[in-house]
PDB file of C-alpha atoms in Angstrom:
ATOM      1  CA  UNK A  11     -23.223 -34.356  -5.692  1.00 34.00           C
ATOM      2  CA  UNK A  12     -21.258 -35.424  -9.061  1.00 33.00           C
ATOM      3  CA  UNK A  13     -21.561 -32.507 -10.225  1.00 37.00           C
ATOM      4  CA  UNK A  14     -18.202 -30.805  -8.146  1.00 39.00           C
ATOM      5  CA  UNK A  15     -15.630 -30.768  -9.782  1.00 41.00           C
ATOM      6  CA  UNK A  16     -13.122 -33.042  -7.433  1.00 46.00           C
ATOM      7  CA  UNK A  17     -13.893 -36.704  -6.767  1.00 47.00           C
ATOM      8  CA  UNK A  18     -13.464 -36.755  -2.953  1.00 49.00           C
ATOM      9  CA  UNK A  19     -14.020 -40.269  -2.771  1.00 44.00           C
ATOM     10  CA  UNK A  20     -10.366 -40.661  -3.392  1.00 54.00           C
ATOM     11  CA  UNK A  21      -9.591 -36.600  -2.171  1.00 56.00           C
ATOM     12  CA  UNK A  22     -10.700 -38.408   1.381  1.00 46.00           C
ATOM     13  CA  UNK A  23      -7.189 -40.486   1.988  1.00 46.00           C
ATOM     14  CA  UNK A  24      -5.076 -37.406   2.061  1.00 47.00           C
ATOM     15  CA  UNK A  25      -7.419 -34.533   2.209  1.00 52.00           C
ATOM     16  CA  UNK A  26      -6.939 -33.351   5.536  1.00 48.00           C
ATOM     17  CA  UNK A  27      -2.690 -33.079   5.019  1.00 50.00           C
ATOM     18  CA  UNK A  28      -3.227 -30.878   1.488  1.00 48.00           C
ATOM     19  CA  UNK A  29      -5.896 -28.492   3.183  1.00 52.00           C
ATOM     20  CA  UNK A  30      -4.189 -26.983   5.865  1.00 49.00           C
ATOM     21  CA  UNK A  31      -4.626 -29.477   8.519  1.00 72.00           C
ATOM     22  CA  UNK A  32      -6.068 -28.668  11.910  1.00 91.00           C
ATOM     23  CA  UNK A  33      -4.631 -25.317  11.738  1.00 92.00           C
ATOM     24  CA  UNK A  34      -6.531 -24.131   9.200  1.00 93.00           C
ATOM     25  CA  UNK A  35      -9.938 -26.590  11.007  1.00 94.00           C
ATOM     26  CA  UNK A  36      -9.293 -24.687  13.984  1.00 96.00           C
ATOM     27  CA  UNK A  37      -9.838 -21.120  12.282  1.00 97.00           C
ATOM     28  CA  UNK A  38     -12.463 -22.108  10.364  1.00 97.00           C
ATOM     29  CA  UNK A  39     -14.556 -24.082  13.799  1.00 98.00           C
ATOM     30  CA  UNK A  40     -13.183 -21.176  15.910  1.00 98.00           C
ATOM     31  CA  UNK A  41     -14.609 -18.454  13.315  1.00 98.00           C
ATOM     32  CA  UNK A  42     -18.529 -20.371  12.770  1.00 98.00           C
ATOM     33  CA  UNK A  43     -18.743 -20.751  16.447  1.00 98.00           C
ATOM     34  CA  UNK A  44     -18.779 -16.474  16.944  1.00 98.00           C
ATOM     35  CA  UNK A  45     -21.723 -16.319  14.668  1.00 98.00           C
ATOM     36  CA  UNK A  46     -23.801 -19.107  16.055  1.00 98.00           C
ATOM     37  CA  UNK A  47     -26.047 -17.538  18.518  1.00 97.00           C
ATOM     38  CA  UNK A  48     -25.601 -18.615  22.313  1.00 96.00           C
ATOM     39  CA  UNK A  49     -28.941 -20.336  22.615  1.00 95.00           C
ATOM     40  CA  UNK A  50     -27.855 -22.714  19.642  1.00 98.00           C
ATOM     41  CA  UNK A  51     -28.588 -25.885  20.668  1.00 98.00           C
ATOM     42  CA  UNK A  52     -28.136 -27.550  17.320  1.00 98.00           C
ATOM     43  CA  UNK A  53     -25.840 -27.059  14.147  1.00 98.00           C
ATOM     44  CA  UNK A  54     -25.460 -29.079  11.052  1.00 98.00           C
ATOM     45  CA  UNK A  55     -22.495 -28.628   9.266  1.00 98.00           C
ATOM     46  CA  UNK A  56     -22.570 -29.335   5.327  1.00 97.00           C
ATOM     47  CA  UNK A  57     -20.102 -30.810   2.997  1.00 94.00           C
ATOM     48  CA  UNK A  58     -18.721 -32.123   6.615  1.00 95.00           C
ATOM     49  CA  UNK A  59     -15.654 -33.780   4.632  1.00 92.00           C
ATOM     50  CA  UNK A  60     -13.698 -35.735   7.088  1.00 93.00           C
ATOM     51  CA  UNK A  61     -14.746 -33.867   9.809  1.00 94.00           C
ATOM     52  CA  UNK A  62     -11.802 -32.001  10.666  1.00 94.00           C
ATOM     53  CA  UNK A  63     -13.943 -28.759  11.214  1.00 96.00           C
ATOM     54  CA  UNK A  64     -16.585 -30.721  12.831  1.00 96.00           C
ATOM     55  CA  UNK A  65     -14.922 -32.049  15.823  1.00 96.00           C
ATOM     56  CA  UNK A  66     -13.711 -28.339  16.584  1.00 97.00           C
ATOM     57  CA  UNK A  67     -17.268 -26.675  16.093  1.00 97.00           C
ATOM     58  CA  UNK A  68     -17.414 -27.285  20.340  1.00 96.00           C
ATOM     59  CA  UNK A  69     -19.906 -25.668  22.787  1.00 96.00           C
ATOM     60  CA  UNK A  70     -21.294 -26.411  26.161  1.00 97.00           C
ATOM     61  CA  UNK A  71     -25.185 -27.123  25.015  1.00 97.00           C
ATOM     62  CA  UNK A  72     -24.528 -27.319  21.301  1.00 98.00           C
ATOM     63  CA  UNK A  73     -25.283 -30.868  19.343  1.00 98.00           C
ATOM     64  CA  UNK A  74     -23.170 -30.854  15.738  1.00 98.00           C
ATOM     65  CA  UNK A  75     -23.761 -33.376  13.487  1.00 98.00           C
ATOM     66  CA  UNK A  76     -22.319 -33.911  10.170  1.00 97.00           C
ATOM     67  CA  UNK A  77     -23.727 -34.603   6.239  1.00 97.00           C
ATOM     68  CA  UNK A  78     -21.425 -35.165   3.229  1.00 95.00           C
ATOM     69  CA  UNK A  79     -22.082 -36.736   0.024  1.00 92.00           C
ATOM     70  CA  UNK A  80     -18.510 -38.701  -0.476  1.00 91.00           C
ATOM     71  CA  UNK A  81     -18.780 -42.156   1.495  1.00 91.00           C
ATOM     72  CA  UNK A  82     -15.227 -41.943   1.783  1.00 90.00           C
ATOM     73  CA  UNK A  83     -15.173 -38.547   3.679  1.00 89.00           C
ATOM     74  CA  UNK A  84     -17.643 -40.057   6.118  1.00 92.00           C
ATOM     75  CA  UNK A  85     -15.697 -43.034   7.018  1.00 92.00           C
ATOM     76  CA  UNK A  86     -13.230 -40.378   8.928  1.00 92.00           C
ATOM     77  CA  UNK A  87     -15.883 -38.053   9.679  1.00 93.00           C
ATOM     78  CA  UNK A  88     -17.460 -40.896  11.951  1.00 93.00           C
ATOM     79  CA  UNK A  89     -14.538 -41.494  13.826  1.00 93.00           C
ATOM     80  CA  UNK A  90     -14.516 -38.026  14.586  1.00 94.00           C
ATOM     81  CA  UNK A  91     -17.960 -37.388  15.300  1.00 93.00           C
ATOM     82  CA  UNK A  92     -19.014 -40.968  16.166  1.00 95.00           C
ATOM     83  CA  UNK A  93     -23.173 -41.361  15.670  1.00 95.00           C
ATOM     84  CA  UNK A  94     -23.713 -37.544  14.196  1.00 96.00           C
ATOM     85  CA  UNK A  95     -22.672 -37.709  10.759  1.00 96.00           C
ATOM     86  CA  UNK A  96     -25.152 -38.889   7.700  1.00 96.00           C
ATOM     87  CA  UNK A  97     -24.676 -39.112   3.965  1.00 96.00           C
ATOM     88  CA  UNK A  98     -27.074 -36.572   2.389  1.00 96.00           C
ATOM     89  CA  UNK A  99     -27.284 -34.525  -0.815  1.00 94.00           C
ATOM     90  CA  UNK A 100     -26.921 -30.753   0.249  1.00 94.00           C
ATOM     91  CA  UNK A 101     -29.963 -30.216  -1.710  1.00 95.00           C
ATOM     92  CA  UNK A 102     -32.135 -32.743   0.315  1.00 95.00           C
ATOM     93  CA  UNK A 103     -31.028 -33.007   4.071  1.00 97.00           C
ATOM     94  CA  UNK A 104     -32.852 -35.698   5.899  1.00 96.00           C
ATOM     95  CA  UNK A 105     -33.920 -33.388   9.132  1.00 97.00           C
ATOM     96  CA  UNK A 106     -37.175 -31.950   9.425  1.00 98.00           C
ATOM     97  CA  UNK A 107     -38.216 -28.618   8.842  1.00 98.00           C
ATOM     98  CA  UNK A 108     -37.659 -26.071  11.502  1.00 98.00           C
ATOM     99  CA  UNK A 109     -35.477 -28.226  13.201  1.00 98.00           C
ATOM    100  CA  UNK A 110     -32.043 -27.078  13.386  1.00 98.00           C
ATOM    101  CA  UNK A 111     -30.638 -23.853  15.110  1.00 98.00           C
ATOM    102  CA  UNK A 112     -28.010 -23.332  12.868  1.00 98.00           C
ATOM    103  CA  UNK A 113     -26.470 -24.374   9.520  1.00 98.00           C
ATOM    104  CA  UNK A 114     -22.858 -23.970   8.538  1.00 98.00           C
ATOM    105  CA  UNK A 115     -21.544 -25.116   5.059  1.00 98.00           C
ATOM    106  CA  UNK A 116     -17.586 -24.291   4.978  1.00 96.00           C
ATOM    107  CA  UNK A 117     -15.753 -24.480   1.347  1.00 92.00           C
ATOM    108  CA  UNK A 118     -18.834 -25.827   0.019  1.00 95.00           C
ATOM    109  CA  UNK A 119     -20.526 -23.421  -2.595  1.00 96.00           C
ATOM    110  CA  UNK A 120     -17.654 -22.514  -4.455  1.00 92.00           C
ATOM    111  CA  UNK A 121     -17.788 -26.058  -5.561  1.00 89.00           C
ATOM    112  CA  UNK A 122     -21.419 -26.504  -7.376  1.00 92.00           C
ATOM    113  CA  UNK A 123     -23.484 -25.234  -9.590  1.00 92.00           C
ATOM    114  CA  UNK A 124     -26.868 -25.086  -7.308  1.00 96.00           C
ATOM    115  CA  UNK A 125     -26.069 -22.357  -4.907  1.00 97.00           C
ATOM    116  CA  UNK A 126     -29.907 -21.433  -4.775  1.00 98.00           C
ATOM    117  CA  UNK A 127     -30.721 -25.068  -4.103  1.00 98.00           C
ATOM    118  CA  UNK A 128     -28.194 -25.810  -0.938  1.00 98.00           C
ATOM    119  CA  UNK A 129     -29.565 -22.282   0.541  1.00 98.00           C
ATOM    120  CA  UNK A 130     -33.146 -23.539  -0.131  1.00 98.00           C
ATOM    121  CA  UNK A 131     -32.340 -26.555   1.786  1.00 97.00           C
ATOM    122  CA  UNK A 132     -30.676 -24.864   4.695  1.00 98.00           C
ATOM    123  CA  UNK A 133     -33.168 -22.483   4.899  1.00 98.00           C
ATOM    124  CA  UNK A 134     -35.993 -25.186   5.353  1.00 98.00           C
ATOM    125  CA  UNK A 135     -34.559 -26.967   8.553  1.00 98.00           C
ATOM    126  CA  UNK A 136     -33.481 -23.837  10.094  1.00 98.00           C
ATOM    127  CA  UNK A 137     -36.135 -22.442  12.804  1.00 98.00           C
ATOM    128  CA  UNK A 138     -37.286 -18.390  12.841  1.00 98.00           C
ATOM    129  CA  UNK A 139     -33.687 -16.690  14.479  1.00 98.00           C
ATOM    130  CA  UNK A 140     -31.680 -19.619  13.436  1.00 98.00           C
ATOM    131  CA  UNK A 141     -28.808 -18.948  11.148  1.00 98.00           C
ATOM    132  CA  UNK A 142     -26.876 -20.245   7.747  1.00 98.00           C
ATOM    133  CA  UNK A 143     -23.374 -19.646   8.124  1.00 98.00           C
ATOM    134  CA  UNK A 144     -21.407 -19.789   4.732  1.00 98.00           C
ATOM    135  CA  UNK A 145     -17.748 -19.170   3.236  1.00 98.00           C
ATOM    136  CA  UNK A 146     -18.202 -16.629   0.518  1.00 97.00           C
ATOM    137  CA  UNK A 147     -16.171 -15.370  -2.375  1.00 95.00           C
ATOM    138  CA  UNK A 148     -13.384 -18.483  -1.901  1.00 92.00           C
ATOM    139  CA  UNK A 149     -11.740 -18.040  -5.277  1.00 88.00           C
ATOM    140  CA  UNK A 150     -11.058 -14.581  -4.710  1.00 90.00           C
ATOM    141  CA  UNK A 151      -9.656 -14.678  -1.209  1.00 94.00           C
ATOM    142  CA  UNK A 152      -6.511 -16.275  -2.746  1.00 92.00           C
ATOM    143  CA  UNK A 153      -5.636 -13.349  -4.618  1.00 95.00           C
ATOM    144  CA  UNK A 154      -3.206 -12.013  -1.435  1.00 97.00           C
ATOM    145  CA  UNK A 155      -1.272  -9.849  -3.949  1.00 97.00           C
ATOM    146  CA  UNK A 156       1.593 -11.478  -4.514  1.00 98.00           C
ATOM    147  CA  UNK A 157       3.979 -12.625  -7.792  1.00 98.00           C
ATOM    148  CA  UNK A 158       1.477 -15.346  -8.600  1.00 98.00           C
ATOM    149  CA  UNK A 159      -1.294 -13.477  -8.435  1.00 97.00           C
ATOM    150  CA  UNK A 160      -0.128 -10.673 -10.711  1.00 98.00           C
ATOM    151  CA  UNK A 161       0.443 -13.441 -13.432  1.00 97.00           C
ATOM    152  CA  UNK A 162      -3.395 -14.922 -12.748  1.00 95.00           C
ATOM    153  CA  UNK A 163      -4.948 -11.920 -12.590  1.00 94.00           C
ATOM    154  CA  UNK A 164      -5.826 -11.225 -15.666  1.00 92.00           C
ATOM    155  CA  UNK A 165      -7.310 -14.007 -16.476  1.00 90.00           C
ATOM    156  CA  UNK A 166      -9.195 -14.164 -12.939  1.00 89.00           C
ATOM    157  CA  UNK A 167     -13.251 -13.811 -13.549  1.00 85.00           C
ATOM    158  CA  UNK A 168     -15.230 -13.694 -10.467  1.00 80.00           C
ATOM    159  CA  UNK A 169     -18.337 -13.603 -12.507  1.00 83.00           C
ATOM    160  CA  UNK A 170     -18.937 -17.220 -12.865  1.00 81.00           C
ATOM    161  CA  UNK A 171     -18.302 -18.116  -9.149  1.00 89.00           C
ATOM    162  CA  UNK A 172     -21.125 -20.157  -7.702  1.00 93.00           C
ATOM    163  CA  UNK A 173     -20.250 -18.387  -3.855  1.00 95.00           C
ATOM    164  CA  UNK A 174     -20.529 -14.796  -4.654  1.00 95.00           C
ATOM    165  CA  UNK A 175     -21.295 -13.012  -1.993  1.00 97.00           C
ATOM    166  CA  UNK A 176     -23.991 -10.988  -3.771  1.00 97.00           C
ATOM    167  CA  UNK A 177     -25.436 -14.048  -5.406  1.00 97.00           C
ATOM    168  CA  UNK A 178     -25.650 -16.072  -2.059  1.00 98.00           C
ATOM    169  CA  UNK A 179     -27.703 -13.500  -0.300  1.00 98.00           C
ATOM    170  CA  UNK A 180     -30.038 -12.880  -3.311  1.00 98.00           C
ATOM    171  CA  UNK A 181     -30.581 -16.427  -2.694  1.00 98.00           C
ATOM    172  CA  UNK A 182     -31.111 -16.302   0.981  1.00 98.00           C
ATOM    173  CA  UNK A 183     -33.014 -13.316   0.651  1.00 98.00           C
ATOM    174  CA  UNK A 184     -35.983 -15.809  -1.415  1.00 98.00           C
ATOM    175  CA  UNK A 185     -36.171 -17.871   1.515  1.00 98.00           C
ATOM    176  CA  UNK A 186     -36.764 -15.698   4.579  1.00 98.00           C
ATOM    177  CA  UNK A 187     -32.732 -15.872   5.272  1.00 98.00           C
ATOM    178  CA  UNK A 188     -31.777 -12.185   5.914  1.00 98.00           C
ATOM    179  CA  UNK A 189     -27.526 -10.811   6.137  1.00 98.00           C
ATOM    180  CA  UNK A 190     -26.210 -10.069   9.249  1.00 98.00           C
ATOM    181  CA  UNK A 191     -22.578  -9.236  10.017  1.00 98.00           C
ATOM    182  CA  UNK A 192     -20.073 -12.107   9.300  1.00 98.00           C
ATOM    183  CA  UNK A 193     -16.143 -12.548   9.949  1.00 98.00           C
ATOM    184  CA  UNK A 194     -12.894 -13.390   8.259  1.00 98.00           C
ATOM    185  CA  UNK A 195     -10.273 -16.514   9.328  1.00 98.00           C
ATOM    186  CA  UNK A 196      -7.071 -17.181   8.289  1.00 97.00           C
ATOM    187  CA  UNK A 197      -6.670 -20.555   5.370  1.00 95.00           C
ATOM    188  CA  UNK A 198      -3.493 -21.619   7.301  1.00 94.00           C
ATOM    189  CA  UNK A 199      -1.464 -23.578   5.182  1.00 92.00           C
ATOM    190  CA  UNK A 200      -3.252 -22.014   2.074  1.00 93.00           C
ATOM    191  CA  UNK A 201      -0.250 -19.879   0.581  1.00 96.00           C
ATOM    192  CA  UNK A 202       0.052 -20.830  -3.279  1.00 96.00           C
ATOM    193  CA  UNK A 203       3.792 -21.642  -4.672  1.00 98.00           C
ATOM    194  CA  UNK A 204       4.458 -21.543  -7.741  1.00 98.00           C
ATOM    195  CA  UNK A 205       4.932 -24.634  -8.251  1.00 98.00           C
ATOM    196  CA  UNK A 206       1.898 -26.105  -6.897  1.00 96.00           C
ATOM    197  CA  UNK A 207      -0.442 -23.545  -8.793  1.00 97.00           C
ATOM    198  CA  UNK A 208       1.174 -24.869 -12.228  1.00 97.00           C
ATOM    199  CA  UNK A 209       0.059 -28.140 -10.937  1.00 95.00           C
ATOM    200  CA  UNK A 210      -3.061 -27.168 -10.088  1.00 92.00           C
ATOM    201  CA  UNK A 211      -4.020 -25.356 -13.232  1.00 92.00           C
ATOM    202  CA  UNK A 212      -3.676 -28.469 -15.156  1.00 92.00           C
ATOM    203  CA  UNK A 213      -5.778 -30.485 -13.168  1.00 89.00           C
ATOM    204  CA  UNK A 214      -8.606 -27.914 -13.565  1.00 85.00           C
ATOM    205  CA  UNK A 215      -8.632 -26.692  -9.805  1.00 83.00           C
ATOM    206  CA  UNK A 216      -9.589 -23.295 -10.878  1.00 83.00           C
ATOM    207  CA  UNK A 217     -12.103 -24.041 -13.254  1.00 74.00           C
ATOM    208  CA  UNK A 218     -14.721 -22.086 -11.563  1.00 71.00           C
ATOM    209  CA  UNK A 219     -13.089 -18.559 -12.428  1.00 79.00           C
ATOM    210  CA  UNK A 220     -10.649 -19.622 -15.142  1.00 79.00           C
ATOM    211  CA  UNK A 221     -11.608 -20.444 -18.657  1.00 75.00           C
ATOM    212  CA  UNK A 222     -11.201 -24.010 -20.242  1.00 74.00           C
ATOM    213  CA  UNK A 223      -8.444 -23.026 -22.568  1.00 86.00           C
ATOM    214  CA  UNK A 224      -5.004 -25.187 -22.737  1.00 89.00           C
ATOM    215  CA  UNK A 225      -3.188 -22.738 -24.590  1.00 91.00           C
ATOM    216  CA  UNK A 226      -3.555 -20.405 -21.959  1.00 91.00           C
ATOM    217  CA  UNK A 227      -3.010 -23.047 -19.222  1.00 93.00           C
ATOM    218  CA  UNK A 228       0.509 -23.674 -21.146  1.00 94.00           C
ATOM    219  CA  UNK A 229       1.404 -19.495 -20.997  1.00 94.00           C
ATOM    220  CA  UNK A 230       0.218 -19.639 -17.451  1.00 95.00           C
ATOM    221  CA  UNK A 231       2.661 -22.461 -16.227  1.00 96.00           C
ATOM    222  CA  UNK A 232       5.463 -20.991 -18.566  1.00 97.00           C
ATOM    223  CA  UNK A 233       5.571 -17.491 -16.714  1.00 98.00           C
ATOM    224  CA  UNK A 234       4.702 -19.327 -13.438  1.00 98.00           C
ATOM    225  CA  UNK A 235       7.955 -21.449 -13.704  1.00 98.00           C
ATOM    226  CA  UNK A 236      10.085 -18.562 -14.331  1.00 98.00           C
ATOM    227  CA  UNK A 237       9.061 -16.777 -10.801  1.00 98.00           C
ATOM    228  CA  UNK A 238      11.800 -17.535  -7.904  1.00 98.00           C
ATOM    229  CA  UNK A 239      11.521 -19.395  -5.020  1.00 98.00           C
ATOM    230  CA  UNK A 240       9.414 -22.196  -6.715  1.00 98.00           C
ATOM    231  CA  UNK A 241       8.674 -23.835  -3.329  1.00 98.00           C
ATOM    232  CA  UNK A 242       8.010 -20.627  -1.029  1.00 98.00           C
ATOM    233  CA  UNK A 243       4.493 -20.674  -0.466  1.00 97.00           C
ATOM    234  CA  UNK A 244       2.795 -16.884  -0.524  1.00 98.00           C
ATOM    235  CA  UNK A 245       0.623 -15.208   1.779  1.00 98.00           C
ATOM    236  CA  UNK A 246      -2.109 -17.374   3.918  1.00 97.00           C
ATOM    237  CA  UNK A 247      -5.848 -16.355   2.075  1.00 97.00           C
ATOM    238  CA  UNK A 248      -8.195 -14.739   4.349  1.00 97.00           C
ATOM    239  CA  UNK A 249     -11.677 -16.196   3.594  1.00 97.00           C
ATOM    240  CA  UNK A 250     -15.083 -14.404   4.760  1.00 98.00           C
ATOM    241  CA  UNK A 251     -18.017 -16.043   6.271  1.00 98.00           C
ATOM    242  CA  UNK A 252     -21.057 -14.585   5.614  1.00 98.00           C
ATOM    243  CA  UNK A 253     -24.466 -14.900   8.030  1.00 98.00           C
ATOM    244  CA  UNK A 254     -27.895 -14.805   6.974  1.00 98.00           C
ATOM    245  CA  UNK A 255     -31.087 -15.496  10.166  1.00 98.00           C
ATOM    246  CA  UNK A 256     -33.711 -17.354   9.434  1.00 98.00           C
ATOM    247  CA  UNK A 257     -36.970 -14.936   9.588  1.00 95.00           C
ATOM    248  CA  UNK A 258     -40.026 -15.294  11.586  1.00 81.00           C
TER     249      UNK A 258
END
């Protein structure tokens, strides 16, 4: 998938210690698990990274295998999930249709441009009452309210965001996939500093909601600098999961 914007072929070598860790893994597994249905006997995850969510998405009954694009991610994926993880396009997953009882794809459609494409996909291998589970409206989860945020703010446009919530089920809605009530978990680890977001601004992390402008990246890190406690990261996002069944 070249078209995200990170390369996680290198991301992979210190990916899991900048994302949280297995704190944040464990909210994220603990959270998909109450929305796959207790029959599930299958679950894909997407975008599987180095399958730090994977090896915590545990059930008596339930097979989880793994797909990512990034050869790099899978090389730790498969130590984690030895035999159940594959290197597939999110667009084209290599399982049959009807196959699968559930689909989860954590942190993933924030990151492209083909929203309607990945839910396509899921939507194919899922059987009638199975279920796409998907993190929604990422970007705007880290908005927690604090000093940071008031400086971003303004300049914050959800519009653009490739995981909207209403955009997602639009999408599901084309292919038989209908809503159902979802849940919230904790980004442990997330909090922004002040620091780090200046960094992050001018490597283009927020490029899905914040405009390509370097002038404004420059008045941005300026009034960033001159918050206090540089190092003290804010408030822990809370980030939704949405749930859509697959129809008869």
């Amino acid at each position: 998938m070249a078209e995200t914007l990170l390369d996680y072929e290198t991301e992979a070598a210190h990916y899991d210690r900048t994302r949280g860790g297995v704190p944040r893994a464990g909210a994220a597994a603990e959270a998909v698990l109450s929305l796959v249905p207790p029959g599930a006997r299958t679950l894909l995850d997407l975008a599987c990274g180095t399958g730090l969510v994977t090896e915590r998405l545990t059930r008596p009954g339930l097979r989880v295998y793994g797909a990512d694009a990034a050869h790099a991610m899978l090389r730790v994926a498969d130590g984690r999930a030895p035999g159940r993880v594959v290197r597939a396009d999110a667009r084209r997953l290599p399982f049959p249709d009807a196959s699968l009882d559930a689909v989860s794809a954590v942190w993933l459609l924030h990151l492209v441009p083909f929203t309607a494409e990945i839910v396509a996909g899921a939507a194919r291998v899922l059987r009638p009452g199975g279920v796409l589970i998907a993190t929604v409206d990422k970007d705007a989860a880290h908005d927690v309210g604090s000093d940071i945020d008031a400086i971003l703010r303004p300049y914050r446009s959800a519009g653009a965001a490739s995981d909207r919530a209403d955009l997602v089920t639009r999408c599901a809605a084309d292919h038989g996939l209908a809503p159902t009530p979802g849940t919230h978990f904790t980004g442990h680890g997330q909090g922004a500093t002040p620091r780090d977001t200046v960094r992050k601004l001018r490597a283009g992390y927020f490029a899905s909601w914040f405009p390509d402008d370097a002038a404004a990246v420059e008045t941005l890190a300026t009034a960033l600098a001159a918050l206090p406690d540089q190092d003290r990261p804010r408030a822990d996002p809370r980030y939704r999961l949405a749930r859509f069944v697959r129809q008869d």
